[in-house]
C-alpha atoms as a PDB file:
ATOM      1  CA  UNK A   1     -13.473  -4.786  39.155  1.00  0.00           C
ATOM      2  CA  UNK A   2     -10.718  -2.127  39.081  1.00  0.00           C
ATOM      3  CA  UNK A   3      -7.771  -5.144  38.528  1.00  0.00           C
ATOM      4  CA  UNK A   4      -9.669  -6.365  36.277  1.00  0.00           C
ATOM      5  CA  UNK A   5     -10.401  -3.475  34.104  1.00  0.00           C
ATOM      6  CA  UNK A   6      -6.534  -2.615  34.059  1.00  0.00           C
ATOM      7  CA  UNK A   7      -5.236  -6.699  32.883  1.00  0.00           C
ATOM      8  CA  UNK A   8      -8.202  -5.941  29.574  1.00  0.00           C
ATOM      9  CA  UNK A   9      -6.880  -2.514  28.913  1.00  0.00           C
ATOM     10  CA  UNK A  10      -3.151  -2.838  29.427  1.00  0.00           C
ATOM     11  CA  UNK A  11      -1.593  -4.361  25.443  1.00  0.00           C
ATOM     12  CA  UNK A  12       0.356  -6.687  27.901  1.00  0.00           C
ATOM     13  CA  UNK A  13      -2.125  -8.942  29.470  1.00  0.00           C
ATOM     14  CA  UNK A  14      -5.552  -7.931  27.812  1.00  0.00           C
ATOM     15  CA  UNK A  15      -5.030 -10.807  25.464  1.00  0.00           C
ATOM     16  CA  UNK A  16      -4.629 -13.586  28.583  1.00  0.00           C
ATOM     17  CA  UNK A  17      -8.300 -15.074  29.245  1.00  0.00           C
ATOM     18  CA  UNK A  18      -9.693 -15.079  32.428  1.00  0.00           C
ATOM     19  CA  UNK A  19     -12.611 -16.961  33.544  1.00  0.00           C
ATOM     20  CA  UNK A  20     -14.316 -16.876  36.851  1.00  0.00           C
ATOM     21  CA  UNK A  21     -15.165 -20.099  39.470  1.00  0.00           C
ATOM     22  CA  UNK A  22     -17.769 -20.433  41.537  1.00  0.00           C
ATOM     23  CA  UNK A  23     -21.669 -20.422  42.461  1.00  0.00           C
ATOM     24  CA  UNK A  24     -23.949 -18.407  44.337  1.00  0.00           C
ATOM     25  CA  UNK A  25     -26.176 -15.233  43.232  1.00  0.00           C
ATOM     26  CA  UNK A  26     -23.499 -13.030  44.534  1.00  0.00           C
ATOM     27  CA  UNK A  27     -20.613 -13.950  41.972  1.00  0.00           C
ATOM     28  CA  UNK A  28     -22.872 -14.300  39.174  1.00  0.00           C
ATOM     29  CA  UNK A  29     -24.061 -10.938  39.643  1.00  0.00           C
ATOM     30  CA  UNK A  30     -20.152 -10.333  39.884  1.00  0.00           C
ATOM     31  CA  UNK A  31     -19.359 -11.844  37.031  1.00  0.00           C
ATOM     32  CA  UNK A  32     -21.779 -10.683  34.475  1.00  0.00           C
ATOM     33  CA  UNK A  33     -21.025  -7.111  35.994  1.00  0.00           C
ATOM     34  CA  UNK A  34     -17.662  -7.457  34.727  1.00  0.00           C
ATOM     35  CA  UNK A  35     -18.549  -9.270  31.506  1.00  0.00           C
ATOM     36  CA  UNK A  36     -16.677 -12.558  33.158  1.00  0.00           C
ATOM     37  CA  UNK A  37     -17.307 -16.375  32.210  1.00  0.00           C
ATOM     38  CA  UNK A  38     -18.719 -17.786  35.159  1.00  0.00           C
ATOM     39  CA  UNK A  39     -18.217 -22.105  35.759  1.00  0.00           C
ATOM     40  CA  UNK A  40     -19.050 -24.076  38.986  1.00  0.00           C
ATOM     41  CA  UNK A  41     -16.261 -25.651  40.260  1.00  0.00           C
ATOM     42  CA  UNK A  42     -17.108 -29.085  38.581  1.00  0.00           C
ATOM     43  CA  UNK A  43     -17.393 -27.812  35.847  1.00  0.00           C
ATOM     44  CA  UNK A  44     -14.016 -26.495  36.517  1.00  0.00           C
ATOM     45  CA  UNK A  45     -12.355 -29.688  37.861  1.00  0.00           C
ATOM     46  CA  UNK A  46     -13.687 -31.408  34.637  1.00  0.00           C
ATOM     47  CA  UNK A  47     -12.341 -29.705  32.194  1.00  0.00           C
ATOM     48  CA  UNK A  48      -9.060 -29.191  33.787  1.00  0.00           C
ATOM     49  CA  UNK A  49      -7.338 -32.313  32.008  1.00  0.00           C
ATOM     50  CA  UNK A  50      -7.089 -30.094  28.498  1.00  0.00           C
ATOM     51  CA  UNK A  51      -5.647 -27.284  30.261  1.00  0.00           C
ATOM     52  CA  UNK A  52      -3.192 -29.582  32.451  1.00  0.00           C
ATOM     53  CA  UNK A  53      -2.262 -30.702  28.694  1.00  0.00           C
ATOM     54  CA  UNK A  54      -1.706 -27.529  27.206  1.00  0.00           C
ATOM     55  CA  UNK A  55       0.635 -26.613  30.120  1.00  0.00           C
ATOM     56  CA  UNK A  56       1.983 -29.639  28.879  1.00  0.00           C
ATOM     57  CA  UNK A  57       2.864 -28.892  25.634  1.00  0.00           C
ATOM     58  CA  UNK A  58       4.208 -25.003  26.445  1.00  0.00           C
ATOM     59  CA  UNK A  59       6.533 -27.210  28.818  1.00  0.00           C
ATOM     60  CA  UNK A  60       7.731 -29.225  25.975  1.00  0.00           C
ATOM     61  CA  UNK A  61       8.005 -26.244  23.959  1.00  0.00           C
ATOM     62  CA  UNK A  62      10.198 -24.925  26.025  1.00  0.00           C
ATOM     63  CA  UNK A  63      12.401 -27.355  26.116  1.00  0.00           C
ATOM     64  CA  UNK A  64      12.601 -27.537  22.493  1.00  0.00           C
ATOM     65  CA  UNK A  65      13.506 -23.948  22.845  1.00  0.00           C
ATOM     66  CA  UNK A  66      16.562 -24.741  24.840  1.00  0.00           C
ATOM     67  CA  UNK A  67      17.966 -27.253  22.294  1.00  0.00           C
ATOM     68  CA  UNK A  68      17.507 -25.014  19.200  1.00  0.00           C
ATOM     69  CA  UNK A  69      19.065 -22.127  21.226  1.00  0.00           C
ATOM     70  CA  UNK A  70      21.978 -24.125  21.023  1.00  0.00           C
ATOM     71  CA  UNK A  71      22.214 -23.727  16.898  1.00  0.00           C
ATOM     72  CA  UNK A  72      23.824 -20.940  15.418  1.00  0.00           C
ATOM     73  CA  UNK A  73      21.919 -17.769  14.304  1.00  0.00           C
ATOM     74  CA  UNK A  74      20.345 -17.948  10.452  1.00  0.00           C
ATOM     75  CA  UNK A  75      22.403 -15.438   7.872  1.00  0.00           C
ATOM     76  CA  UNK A  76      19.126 -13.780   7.608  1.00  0.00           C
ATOM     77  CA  UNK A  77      18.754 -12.688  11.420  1.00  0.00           C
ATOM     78  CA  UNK A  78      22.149 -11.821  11.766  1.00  0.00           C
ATOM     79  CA  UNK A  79      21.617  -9.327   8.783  1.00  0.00           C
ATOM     80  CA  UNK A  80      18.792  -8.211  10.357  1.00  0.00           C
ATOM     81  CA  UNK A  81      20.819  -8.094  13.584  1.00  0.00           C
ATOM     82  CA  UNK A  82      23.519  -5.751  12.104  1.00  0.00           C
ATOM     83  CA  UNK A  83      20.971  -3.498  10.583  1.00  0.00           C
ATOM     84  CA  UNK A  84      19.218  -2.774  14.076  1.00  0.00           C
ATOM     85  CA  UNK A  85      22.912  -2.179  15.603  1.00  0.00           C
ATOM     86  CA  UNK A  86      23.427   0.152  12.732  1.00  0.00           C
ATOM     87  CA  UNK A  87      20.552   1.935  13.660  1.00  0.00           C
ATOM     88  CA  UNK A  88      18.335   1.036  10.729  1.00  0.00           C
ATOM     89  CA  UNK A  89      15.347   0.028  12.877  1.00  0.00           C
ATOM     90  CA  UNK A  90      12.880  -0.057   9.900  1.00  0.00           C
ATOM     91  CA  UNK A  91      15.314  -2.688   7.702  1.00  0.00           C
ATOM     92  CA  UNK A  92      15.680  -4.902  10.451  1.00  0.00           C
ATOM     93  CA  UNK A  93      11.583  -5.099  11.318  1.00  0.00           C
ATOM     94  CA  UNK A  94      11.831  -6.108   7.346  1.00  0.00           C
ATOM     95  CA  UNK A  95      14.597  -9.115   7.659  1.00  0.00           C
ATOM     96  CA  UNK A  96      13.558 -10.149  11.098  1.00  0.00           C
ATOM     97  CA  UNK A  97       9.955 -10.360  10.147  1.00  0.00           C
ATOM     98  CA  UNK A  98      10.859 -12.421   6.985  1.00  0.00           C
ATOM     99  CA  UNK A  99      12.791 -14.773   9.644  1.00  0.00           C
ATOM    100  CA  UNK A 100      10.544 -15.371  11.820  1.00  0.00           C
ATOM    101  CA  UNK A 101       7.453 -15.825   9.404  1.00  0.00           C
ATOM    102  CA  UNK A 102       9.696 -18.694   7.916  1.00  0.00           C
ATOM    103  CA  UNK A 103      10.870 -20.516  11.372  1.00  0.00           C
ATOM    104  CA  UNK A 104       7.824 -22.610  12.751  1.00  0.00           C
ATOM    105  CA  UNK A 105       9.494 -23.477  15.754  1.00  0.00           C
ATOM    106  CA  UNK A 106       9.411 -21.438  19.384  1.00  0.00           C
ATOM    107  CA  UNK A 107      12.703 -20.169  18.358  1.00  0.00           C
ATOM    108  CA  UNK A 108      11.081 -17.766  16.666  1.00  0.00           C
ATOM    109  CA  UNK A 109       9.764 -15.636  19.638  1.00  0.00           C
ATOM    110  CA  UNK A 110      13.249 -14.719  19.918  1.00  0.00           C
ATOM    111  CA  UNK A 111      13.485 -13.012  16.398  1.00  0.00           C
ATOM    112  CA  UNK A 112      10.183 -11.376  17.356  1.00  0.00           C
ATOM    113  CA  UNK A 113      10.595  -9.817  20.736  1.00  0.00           C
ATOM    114  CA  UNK A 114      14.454  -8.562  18.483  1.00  0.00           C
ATOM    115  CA  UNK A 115      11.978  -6.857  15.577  1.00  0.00           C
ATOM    116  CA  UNK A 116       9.447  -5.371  18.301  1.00  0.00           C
ATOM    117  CA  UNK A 117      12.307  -4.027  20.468  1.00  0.00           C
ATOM    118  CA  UNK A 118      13.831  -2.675  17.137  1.00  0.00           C
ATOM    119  CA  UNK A 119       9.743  -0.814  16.368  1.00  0.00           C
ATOM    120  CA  UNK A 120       9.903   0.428  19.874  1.00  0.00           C
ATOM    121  CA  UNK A 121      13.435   2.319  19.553  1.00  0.00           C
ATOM    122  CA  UNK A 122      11.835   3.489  15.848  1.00  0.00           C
ATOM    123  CA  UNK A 123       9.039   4.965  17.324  1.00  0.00           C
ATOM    124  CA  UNK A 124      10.882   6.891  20.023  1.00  0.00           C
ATOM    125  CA  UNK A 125      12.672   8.553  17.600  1.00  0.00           C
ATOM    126  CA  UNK A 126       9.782   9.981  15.827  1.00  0.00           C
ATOM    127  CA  UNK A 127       8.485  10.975  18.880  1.00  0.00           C
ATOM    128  CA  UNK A 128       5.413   8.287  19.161  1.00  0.00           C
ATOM    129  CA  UNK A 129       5.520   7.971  22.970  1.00  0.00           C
ATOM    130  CA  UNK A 130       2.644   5.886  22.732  1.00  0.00           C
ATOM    131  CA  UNK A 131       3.583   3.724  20.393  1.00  0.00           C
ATOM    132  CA  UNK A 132       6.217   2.873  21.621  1.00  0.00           C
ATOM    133  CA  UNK A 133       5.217   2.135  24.839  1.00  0.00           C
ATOM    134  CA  UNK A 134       2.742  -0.192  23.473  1.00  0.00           C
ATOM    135  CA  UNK A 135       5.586  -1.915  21.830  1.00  0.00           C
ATOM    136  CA  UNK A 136       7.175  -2.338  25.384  1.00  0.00           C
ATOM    137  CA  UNK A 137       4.383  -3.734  26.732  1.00  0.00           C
ATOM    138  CA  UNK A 138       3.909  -6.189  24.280  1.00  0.00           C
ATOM    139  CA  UNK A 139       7.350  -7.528  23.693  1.00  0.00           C
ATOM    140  CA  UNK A 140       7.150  -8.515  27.497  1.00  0.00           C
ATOM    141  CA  UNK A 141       5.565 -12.019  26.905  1.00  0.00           C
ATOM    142  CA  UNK A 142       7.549 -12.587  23.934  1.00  0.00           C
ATOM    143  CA  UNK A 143      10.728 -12.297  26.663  1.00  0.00           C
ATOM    144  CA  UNK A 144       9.012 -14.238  29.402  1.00  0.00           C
ATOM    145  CA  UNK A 145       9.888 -17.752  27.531  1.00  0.00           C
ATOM    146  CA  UNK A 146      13.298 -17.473  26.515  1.00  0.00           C
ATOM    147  CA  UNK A 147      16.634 -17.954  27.886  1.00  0.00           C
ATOM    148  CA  UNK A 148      19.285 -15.579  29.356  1.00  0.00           C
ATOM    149  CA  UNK A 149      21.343 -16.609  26.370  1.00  0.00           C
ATOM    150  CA  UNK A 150      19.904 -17.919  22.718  1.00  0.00           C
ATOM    151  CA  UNK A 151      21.535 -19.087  19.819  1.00  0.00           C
ATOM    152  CA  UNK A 152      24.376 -15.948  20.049  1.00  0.00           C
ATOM    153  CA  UNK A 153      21.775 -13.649  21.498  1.00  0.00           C
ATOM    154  CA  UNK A 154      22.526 -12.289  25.009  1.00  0.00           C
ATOM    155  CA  UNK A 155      18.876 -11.668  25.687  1.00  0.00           C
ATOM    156  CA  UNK A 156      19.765 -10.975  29.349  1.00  0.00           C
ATOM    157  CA  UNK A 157      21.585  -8.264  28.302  1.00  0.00           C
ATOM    158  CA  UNK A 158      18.596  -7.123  26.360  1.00  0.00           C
ATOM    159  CA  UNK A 159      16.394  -7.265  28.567  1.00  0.00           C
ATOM    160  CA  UNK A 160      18.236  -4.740  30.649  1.00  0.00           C
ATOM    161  CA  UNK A 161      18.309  -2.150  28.075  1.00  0.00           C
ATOM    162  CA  UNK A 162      14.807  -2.468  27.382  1.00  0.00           C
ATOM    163  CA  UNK A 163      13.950  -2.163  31.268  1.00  0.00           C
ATOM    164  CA  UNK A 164      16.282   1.080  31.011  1.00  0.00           C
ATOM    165  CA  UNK A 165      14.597   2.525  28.070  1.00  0.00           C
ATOM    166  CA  UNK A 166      11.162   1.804  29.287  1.00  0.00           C
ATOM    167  CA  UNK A 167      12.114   3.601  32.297  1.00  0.00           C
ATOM    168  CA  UNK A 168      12.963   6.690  30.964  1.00  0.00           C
ATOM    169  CA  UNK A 169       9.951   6.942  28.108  1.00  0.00           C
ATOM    170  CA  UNK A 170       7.996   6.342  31.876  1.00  0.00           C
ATOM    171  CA  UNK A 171       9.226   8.942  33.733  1.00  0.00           C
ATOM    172  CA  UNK A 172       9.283  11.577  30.340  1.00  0.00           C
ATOM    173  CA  UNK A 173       6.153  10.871  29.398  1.00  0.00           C
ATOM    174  CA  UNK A 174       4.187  11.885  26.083  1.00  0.00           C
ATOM    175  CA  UNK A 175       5.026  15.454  26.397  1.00  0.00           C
ATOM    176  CA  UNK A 176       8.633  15.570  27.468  1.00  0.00           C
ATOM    177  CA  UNK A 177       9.646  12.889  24.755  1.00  0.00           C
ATOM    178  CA  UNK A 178      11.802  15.018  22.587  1.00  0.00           C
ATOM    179  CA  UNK A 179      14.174  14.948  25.722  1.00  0.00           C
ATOM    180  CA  UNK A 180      14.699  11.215  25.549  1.00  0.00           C
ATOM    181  CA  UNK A 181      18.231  10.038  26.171  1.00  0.00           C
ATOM    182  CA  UNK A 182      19.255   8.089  22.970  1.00  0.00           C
ATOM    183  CA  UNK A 183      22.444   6.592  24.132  1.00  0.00           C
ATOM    184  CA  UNK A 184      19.930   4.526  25.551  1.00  0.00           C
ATOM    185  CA  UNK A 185      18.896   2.937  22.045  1.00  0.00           C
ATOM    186  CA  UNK A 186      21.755   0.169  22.808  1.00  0.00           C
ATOM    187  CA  UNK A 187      22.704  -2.499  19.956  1.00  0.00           C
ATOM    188  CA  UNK A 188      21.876  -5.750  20.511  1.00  0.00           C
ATOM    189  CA  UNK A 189      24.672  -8.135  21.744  1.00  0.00           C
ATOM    190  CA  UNK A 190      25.200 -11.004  19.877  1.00  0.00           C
ATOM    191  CA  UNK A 191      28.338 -13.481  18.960  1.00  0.00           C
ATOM    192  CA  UNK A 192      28.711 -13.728  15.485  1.00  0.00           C
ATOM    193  CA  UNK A 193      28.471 -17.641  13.725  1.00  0.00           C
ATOM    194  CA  UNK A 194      31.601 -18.824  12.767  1.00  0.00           C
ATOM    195  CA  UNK A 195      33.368 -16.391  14.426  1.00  0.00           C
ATOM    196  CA  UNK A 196      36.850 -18.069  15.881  1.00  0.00           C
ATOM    197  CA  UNK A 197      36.828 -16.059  19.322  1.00  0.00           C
ATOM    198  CA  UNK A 198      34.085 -14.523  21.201  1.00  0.00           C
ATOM    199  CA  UNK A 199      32.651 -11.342  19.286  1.00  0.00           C
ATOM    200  CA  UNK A 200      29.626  -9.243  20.619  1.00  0.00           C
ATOM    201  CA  UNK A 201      28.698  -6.985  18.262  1.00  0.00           C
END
């Protein structure tokens, strides 16, 4: 029950759904113990075929991922781009939200993992240690999809820093915050559109 308790209480996984298999008086009594769905393993096999599809279709999302990330980055992302490299974390939650509220496709988890990472450094500078780790947390499946590299993005590079910052707010803590190394706070590292050589920025 412990595990389980910690995936429904943790912002990065309690929103995954978990269902139990099997039969018997023993695992029912398990399952309702632990507020679990319970279904036999028919039942299971049965209604695998929609879930076999929706694997499906994340797989073809992906793959639609990897042939936008080959387009160039929208004006409007790149503005909000420069603002988070200028340190103006609240601006570029404003112009990356706007972006990705107007892209439909998967694409758009890359503007929104940029806008949460962006809330996260915010937070840590007012000194919201919880907040921000919350942020952390749940930028972490927005990451899991996409690419080292994406449409001028290094997210590789990215996801470093955010590992690095994460780290530190871990080992601080809520009460030793104040000491938080901002050097840390890194820009994000992009190439510019149109640009003749390669530019990071």
């Amino acid at each position: 029950r412990g595990w389980l308790a910690r995936l429904r209480s943790d912002p990065a996984s309690r929103r995954i759904p978990a269902v139990g298999i099997g039969e018997g008086d023993s695992v029912r009594s398990y399952a309702q113990g632990v507020n679990l769905p319970l279904v036999s393993e028919a039942q299971f096999c049965a209604e695998a075929a929609p879930l076999i599809e929706a694997y499906q279709r994340r797989q073809e999302s992906g793959q639609a991922l990897a042939t936008v990330c080959d387009q160039p980055l929208p004006p409007l992302v790149v503005q909000g781009l420069e603002a988070f490299n200028a340190g103006e974390y609240y601006e570029a939650h404003e112009l990356l939200e706007t972006a990705w509220m107007q892209e439909a496709g998967p694409v758009r988890d890359l503007y929104r993992v940029v806008l949460q990472v962006g809330v996260g450094y915010y937070q840590i500078q007012r000194g919201n240690y919880e907040g921000a780790r919350k942020m952390f947390l749940r930028a972490l499946q927005w990451f899991a999809p996409l690419p080292d590299y994406c449409q001028g993005i290094y997210v590789a590079r990215l996801r470093a820093d955010v590992a690095a910052v994460r780290a530190q707010l871990e080992a601080l803590g809520a009460a030793r915050i104040g000491d938080f190394d901002q050097t840390l706070l890194r820009p994000v590292e992009f190439d510019h559109p149109g640009a003749d050589n390669h530019e990071t920025h």
